Amino acid sequence: KIFDELFQGSLKILDCAAGTGAYAFRLAEQGHTVTATDITPRHIDYINEHLKDKSYHMKTAVLDATDMSMFEDESFDIICADLCLHYFRRDDTRFILQELKRILTPGGHIFVRVNSVKDTLHGAGEGVEVEKHVYKMDDGTIKRFFDEDDIKEIFSGFTTLFCEEQKMYRYSSEKIAYTICLKK
């Protein structure tokens, strides 16, 4: 319901860690101006290849979420950060959220999905714990898992409109994640 209410009119939307652009394309098809970013160049190449014959208002950029300096203050009405904020330690996560808040228009919204501490099929409790609920995996990557206290603390700079722990299917198995809608 929140999603439908907020996506009215023509909005400027940032899709952080867009992957191959499933959300970005859907939002652009609805008439929004979308900027799709991802740290993986081949994902951005894929999006650009599929943009060739489209008349969408969409830009792309290879971008590490820890560096949003290319964006001016108050650039976006809505930011989507789906399953991308769980690759960082606490300080980096807080910094990213400060930057997202900086580039969000007053009253703008952020949609976030983050790993739950109950997501044992996707690494919760595995590896070496380097911070509370943050694990260094065997391949060297960092994975963060959230509980309700983490969400309250880390997203405290925003007004929470919706927060629910939900089951979904990802990579052929059940995934448990929090879906969150925040307002600046």
PDB file of C-alpha atoms in Angstrom:
ATOM      1  CA  LYS A   1       0.000   0.000   0.000  1.00  0.00           C
ATOM      2  CA  ILE A   2       2.793   2.438   0.906  1.00  0.00           C
ATOM      3  CA  PHE A   3       4.584   1.596  -2.325  1.00  0.00           C
ATOM      4  CA  ASP A   4       1.519   2.355  -4.450  1.00  0.00           C
ATOM      5  CA  GLU A   5       0.786   5.611  -2.607  1.00  0.00           C
ATOM      6  CA  LEU A   6       4.327   6.944  -2.951  1.00  0.00           C
ATOM      7  CA  PHE A   7       4.976   6.106  -6.582  1.00  0.00           C
ATOM      8  CA  GLN A   8       2.526   8.663  -7.965  1.00  0.00           C
ATOM      9  CA  GLY A   9       3.514  11.167 -10.642  1.00  0.00           C
ATOM     10  CA  SER A  10       6.971  11.400 -12.159  1.00  0.00           C
ATOM     11  CA  LEU A  11       9.660  10.881  -9.540  1.00  0.00           C
ATOM     12  CA  LYS A  12      13.448  10.908  -9.488  1.00  0.00           C
ATOM     13  CA  ILE A  13      14.489   7.489  -8.201  1.00  0.00           C
ATOM     14  CA  LEU A  14      17.879   6.010  -7.313  1.00  0.00           C
ATOM     15  CA  ASP A  15      18.143   2.223  -7.506  1.00  0.00           C
ATOM     16  CA  CYS A  16      21.214   1.445  -5.388  1.00  0.00           C
ATOM     17  CA  ALA A  17      22.869  -1.870  -6.222  1.00  0.00           C
ATOM     18  CA  ALA A  18      20.439  -2.344  -9.094  1.00  0.00           C
ATOM     19  CA  GLY A  19      21.911  -5.645 -10.220  1.00  0.00           C
ATOM     20  CA  THR A  20      20.638  -6.257 -13.742  1.00  0.00           C
ATOM     21  CA  GLY A  21      17.950  -3.611 -13.336  1.00  0.00           C
ATOM     22  CA  ALA A  22      14.677  -5.468 -12.666  1.00  0.00           C
ATOM     23  CA  TYR A  23      13.327  -2.688 -10.405  1.00  0.00           C
ATOM     24  CA  ALA A  24      14.927   0.095 -12.428  1.00  0.00           C
ATOM     25  CA  PHE A  25      13.263  -1.015 -15.669  1.00  0.00           C
ATOM     26  CA  ARG A  26       9.878  -1.459 -13.991  1.00  0.00           C
ATOM     27  CA  LEU A  27      10.064   2.025 -12.455  1.00  0.00           C
ATOM     28  CA  ALA A  28      11.241   3.608 -15.723  1.00  0.00           C
ATOM     29  CA  GLU A  29       8.357   1.936 -17.568  1.00  0.00           C
ATOM     30  CA  GLN A  30       6.015   3.728 -15.147  1.00  0.00           C
ATOM     31  CA  GLY A  31       7.438   7.079 -16.271  1.00  0.00           C
ATOM     32  CA  HIS A  32       9.880   7.781 -13.460  1.00  0.00           C
ATOM     33  CA  THR A  33      13.386   9.136 -14.013  1.00  0.00           C
ATOM     34  CA  VAL A  34      15.659   6.385 -12.713  1.00  0.00           C
ATOM     35  CA  THR A  35      19.356   6.248 -11.936  1.00  0.00           C
ATOM     36  CA  ALA A  36      20.508   2.629 -11.679  1.00  0.00           C
ATOM     37  CA  THR A  37      23.830   2.033  -9.942  1.00  0.00           C
ATOM     38  CA  ASP A  38      25.811  -1.073  -9.125  1.00  0.00           C
ATOM     39  CA  ILE A  39      29.383  -1.834  -8.102  1.00  0.00           C
ATOM     40  CA  THR A  40      29.598  -4.589 -10.744  1.00  0.00           C
ATOM     41  CA  PRO A  41      30.424  -3.201 -14.210  1.00  0.00           C
ATOM     42  CA  ARG A  42      28.874  -6.200 -16.028  1.00  0.00           C
ATOM     43  CA  HIS A  43      25.518  -5.456 -14.355  1.00  0.00           C
ATOM     44  CA  ILE A  44      25.616  -1.867 -15.613  1.00  0.00           C
ATOM     45  CA  ASP A  45      26.697  -3.102 -19.063  1.00  0.00           C
ATOM     46  CA  TYR A  46      23.682  -5.427 -19.073  1.00  0.00           C
ATOM     47  CA  ILE A  47      21.310  -2.576 -18.193  1.00  0.00           C
ATOM     48  CA  ASN A  48      22.859  -0.306 -20.824  1.00  0.00           C
ATOM     49  CA  GLU A  49      22.559  -3.011 -23.474  1.00  0.00           C
ATOM     50  CA  HIS A  50      18.843  -3.405 -22.710  1.00  0.00           C
ATOM     51  CA  LEU A  51      18.319   0.360 -22.682  1.00  0.00           C
ATOM     52  CA  LYS A  52      19.420   0.826 -26.289  1.00  0.00           C
ATOM     53  CA  ASP A  53      15.990   0.533 -27.878  1.00  0.00           C
ATOM     54  CA  LYS A  54      14.048   2.127 -25.022  1.00  0.00           C
ATOM     55  CA  SER A  55      12.955   5.709 -24.575  1.00  0.00           C
ATOM     56  CA  TYR A  56      13.136   5.539 -20.794  1.00  0.00           C
ATOM     57  CA  HIS A  57      14.503   8.313 -18.638  1.00  0.00           C
ATOM     58  CA  MET A  58      17.248   6.182 -17.139  1.00  0.00           C
ATOM     59  CA  LYS A  59      20.893   6.779 -16.346  1.00  0.00           C
ATOM     60  CA  THR A  60      23.394   4.233 -15.108  1.00  0.00           C
ATOM     61  CA  ALA A  61      26.647   4.349 -13.187  1.00  0.00           C
ATOM     62  CA  VAL A  62      29.153   1.918 -11.765  1.00  0.00           C
ATOM     63  CA  LEU A  63      29.153   3.016  -8.155  1.00  0.00           C
ATOM     64  CA  ASP A  64      30.373   1.801  -4.784  1.00  0.00           C
ATOM     65  CA  ALA A  65      27.676   2.625  -2.207  1.00  0.00           C
ATOM     66  CA  THR A  66      30.337   4.142   0.062  1.00  0.00           C
ATOM     67  CA  ASP A  67      30.913   6.959  -2.458  1.00  0.00           C
ATOM     68  CA  MET A  68      27.809   8.946  -3.402  1.00  0.00           C
ATOM     69  CA  SER A  69      29.814  12.108  -4.125  1.00  0.00           C
ATOM     70  CA  MET A  70      28.648  12.167  -7.750  1.00  0.00           C
ATOM     71  CA  PHE A  71      25.148  13.113  -6.566  1.00  0.00           C
ATOM     72  CA  GLU A  72      24.107  16.590  -5.475  1.00  0.00           C
ATOM     73  CA  ASP A  73      22.159  17.213  -2.287  1.00  0.00           C
ATOM     74  CA  GLU A  74      18.445  16.452  -2.531  1.00  0.00           C
ATOM     75  CA  SER A  75      18.722  14.726  -5.932  1.00  0.00           C
ATOM     76  CA  PHE A  76      16.170  11.919  -5.451  1.00  0.00           C
ATOM     77  CA  ASP A  77      12.562  11.595  -4.308  1.00  0.00           C
ATOM     78  CA  ILE A  78      12.901   7.874  -3.639  1.00  0.00           C
ATOM     79  CA  ILE A  79      15.875   5.587  -3.072  1.00  0.00           C
ATOM     80  CA  CYS A  80      15.674   1.796  -3.355  1.00  0.00           C
ATOM     81  CA  ALA A  81      18.360  -0.150  -1.498  1.00  0.00           C
ATOM     82  CA  ASP A  82      17.307  -3.766  -1.865  1.00  0.00           C
ATOM     83  CA  LEU A  83      19.639  -6.276  -0.214  1.00  0.00           C
ATOM     84  CA  CYS A  84      22.700  -4.064  -0.576  1.00  0.00           C
ATOM     85  CA  LEU A  85      23.311  -2.559   2.872  1.00  0.00           C
ATOM     86  CA  HIS A  86      24.408  -5.842   4.391  1.00  0.00           C
ATOM     87  CA  TYR A  87      27.941  -5.888   2.950  1.00  0.00           C
ATOM     88  CA  PHE A  88      29.343  -3.277   5.316  1.00  0.00           C
ATOM     89  CA  ARG A  89      30.525  -2.841   8.855  1.00  0.00           C
ATOM     90  CA  ARG A  90      28.462  -0.628  11.162  1.00  0.00           C
ATOM     91  CA  ASP A  91      30.414   2.616  10.572  1.00  0.00           C
ATOM     92  CA  ASP A  92      30.303   2.208   6.794  1.00  0.00           C
ATOM     93  CA  THR A  93      26.573   1.434   6.941  1.00  0.00           C
ATOM     94  CA  ARG A  94      25.954   4.582   8.970  1.00  0.00           C
ATOM     95  CA  PHE A  95      28.039   6.643   6.527  1.00  0.00           C
ATOM     96  CA  ILE A  96      26.109   5.262   3.543  1.00  0.00           C
ATOM     97  CA  LEU A  97      22.818   6.125   5.238  1.00  0.00           C
ATOM     98  CA  GLN A  98      24.038   9.680   5.933  1.00  0.00           C
ATOM     99  CA  GLU A  99      24.859  10.020   2.260  1.00  0.00           C
ATOM    100  CA  LEU A 100      21.515   8.575   1.180  1.00  0.00           C
ATOM    101  CA  LYS A 101      19.798  11.048   3.481  1.00  0.00           C
ATOM    102  CA  ARG A 102      21.864  13.888   1.981  1.00  0.00           C
ATOM    103  CA  ILE A 103      20.816  13.066  -1.580  1.00  0.00           C
ATOM    104  CA  LEU A 104      17.164  12.480  -0.663  1.00  0.00           C
ATOM    105  CA  THR A 105      14.685  15.338  -1.079  1.00  0.00           C
ATOM    106  CA  PRO A 106      12.929  16.623   2.060  1.00  0.00           C
ATOM    107  CA  GLY A 107      10.081  14.223   2.813  1.00  0.00           C
ATOM    108  CA  GLY A 108      11.611  11.666   0.427  1.00  0.00           C
ATOM    109  CA  HIS A 109      11.517   7.920   1.045  1.00  0.00           C
ATOM    110  CA  ILE A 110      13.971   5.055   1.158  1.00  0.00           C
ATOM    111  CA  PHE A 111      12.915   1.463   0.592  1.00  0.00           C
ATOM    112  CA  VAL A 112      15.335  -0.992   2.162  1.00  0.00           C
ATOM    113  CA  ARG A 113      15.542  -4.748   2.466  1.00  0.00           C
ATOM    114  CA  VAL A 114      18.214  -6.182   4.766  1.00  0.00           C
ATOM    115  CA  ASN A 115      19.192  -9.645   5.979  1.00  0.00           C
ATOM    116  CA  SER A 116      17.596 -10.900   9.188  1.00  0.00           C
ATOM    117  CA  VAL A 117      19.636 -12.620  11.899  1.00  0.00           C
ATOM    118  CA  LYS A 118      17.252 -15.539  11.243  1.00  0.00           C
ATOM    119  CA  ASP A 119      18.513 -15.891   7.650  1.00  0.00           C
ATOM    120  CA  THR A 120      20.602 -18.993   8.397  1.00  0.00           C
ATOM    121  CA  LEU A 121      20.267 -20.401   4.873  1.00  0.00           C
ATOM    122  CA  HIS A 122      22.150 -17.336   3.571  1.00  0.00           C
ATOM    123  CA  GLY A 123      24.952 -17.033   6.121  1.00  0.00           C
ATOM    124  CA  ALA A 124      23.587 -15.754   9.437  1.00  0.00           C
ATOM    125  CA  GLY A 125      25.933 -16.963  12.158  1.00  0.00           C
ATOM    126  CA  GLU A 126      28.532 -18.282   9.692  1.00  0.00           C
ATOM    127  CA  GLY A 127      32.115 -17.139   9.338  1.00  0.00           C
ATOM    128  CA  VAL A 128      34.026 -15.096  11.906  1.00  0.00           C
ATOM    129  CA  GLU A 129      32.009 -12.494  13.800  1.00  0.00           C
ATOM    130  CA  VAL A 130      33.928  -9.194  13.445  1.00  0.00           C
ATOM    131  CA  GLU A 131      31.182  -7.016  14.975  1.00  0.00           C
ATOM    132  CA  LYS A 132      27.790  -7.806  16.466  1.00  0.00           C
ATOM    133  CA  HIS A 133      25.836  -9.554  13.661  1.00  0.00           C
ATOM    134  CA  VAL A 134      28.633  -8.863  11.127  1.00  0.00           C
ATOM    135  CA  TYR A 135      30.553 -11.850   9.792  1.00  0.00           C
ATOM    136  CA  LYS A 136      33.630 -12.261   7.652  1.00  0.00           C
ATOM    137  CA  MET A 137      32.840 -15.133   5.315  1.00  0.00           C
ATOM    138  CA  ASP A 138      35.287 -17.766   4.077  1.00  0.00           C
ATOM    139  CA  ASP A 139      35.606 -15.892   0.767  1.00  0.00           C
ATOM    140  CA  GLY A 140      36.648 -12.694   2.610  1.00  0.00           C
ATOM    141  CA  THR A 141      33.380 -10.814   2.122  1.00  0.00           C
ATOM    142  CA  ILE A 142      31.549  -9.112   4.965  1.00  0.00           C
ATOM    143  CA  LYS A 143      27.876  -9.881   5.647  1.00  0.00           C
ATOM    144  CA  ARG A 144      25.671  -8.063   8.130  1.00  0.00           C
ATOM    145  CA  PHE A 145      22.493  -9.471   9.606  1.00  0.00           C
ATOM    146  CA  PHE A 146      19.921  -7.292  11.370  1.00  0.00           C
ATOM    147  CA  ASP A 147      17.592  -7.701  14.305  1.00  0.00           C
ATOM    148  CA  GLU A 148      14.977  -5.188  15.468  1.00  0.00           C
ATOM    149  CA  ASP A 149      17.446  -3.376  17.748  1.00  0.00           C
ATOM    150  CA  ASP A 150      19.953  -2.992  14.889  1.00  0.00           C
ATOM    151  CA  ILE A 151      17.236  -1.533  12.674  1.00  0.00           C
ATOM    152  CA  LYS A 152      16.130   0.956  15.331  1.00  0.00           C
ATOM    153  CA  GLU A 153      19.717   2.063  15.920  1.00  0.00           C
ATOM    154  CA  ILE A 154      21.072   2.147  12.375  1.00  0.00           C
ATOM    155  CA  PHE A 155      18.014   3.756  10.761  1.00  0.00           C
ATOM    156  CA  SER A 156      17.342   6.160  13.658  1.00  0.00           C
ATOM    157  CA  GLY A 157      17.974   9.224  11.472  1.00  0.00           C
ATOM    158  CA  PHE A 158      14.756   8.492   9.549  1.00  0.00           C
ATOM    159  CA  THR A 159      11.091   8.081  10.359  1.00  0.00           C
ATOM    160  CA  THR A 160      10.127   4.425   9.955  1.00  0.00           C
ATOM    161  CA  LEU A 161       6.825   4.051   8.102  1.00  0.00           C
ATOM    162  CA  PHE A 162       6.973   0.274   7.691  1.00  0.00           C
ATOM    163  CA  CYS A 163       9.220  -2.487   9.006  1.00  0.00           C
ATOM    164  CA  GLU A 164       8.400  -6.147   8.717  1.00  0.00           C
ATOM    165  CA  GLU A 165      10.427  -9.328   8.812  1.00  0.00           C
ATOM    166  CA  GLN A 166       9.364 -11.383   5.804  1.00  0.00           C
ATOM    167  CA  LYS A 167      10.162 -14.646   4.077  1.00  0.00           C
ATOM    168  CA  MET A 168      11.025 -14.567   0.411  1.00  0.00           C
ATOM    169  CA  TYR A 169      12.714 -16.912  -2.018  1.00  0.00           C
ATOM    170  CA  ARG A 170      16.142 -16.085  -3.332  1.00  0.00           C
ATOM    171  CA  TYR A 171      18.781 -18.302  -4.914  1.00  0.00           C
ATOM    172  CA  SER A 172      16.426 -21.315  -4.828  1.00  0.00           C
ATOM    173  CA  SER A 173      15.867 -21.222  -1.065  1.00  0.00           C
ATOM    174  CA  GLU A 174      13.943 -19.359   1.588  1.00  0.00           C
ATOM    175  CA  LYS A 175      15.443 -16.038   2.667  1.00  0.00           C
ATOM    176  CA  ILE A 176      14.407 -14.057   5.733  1.00  0.00           C
ATOM    177  CA  ALA A 177      14.793 -10.300   5.456  1.00  0.00           C
ATOM    178  CA  TYR A 178      13.370  -7.093   6.836  1.00  0.00           C
ATOM    179  CA  THR A 179      11.454  -4.878   4.406  1.00  0.00           C
ATOM    180  CA  ILE A 180      11.570  -1.266   5.553  1.00  0.00           C
ATOM    181  CA  CYS A 181      10.155   2.046   4.321  1.00  0.00           C
ATOM    182  CA  LEU A 182      11.807   5.152   5.754  1.00  0.00           C
ATOM    183  CA  LYS A 183      11.014   8.844   5.386  1.00  0.00           C
ATOM    184  CA  LYS A 184      13.452  11.730   5.594  1.00  0.00           C
TER     185      LYS A 184
END
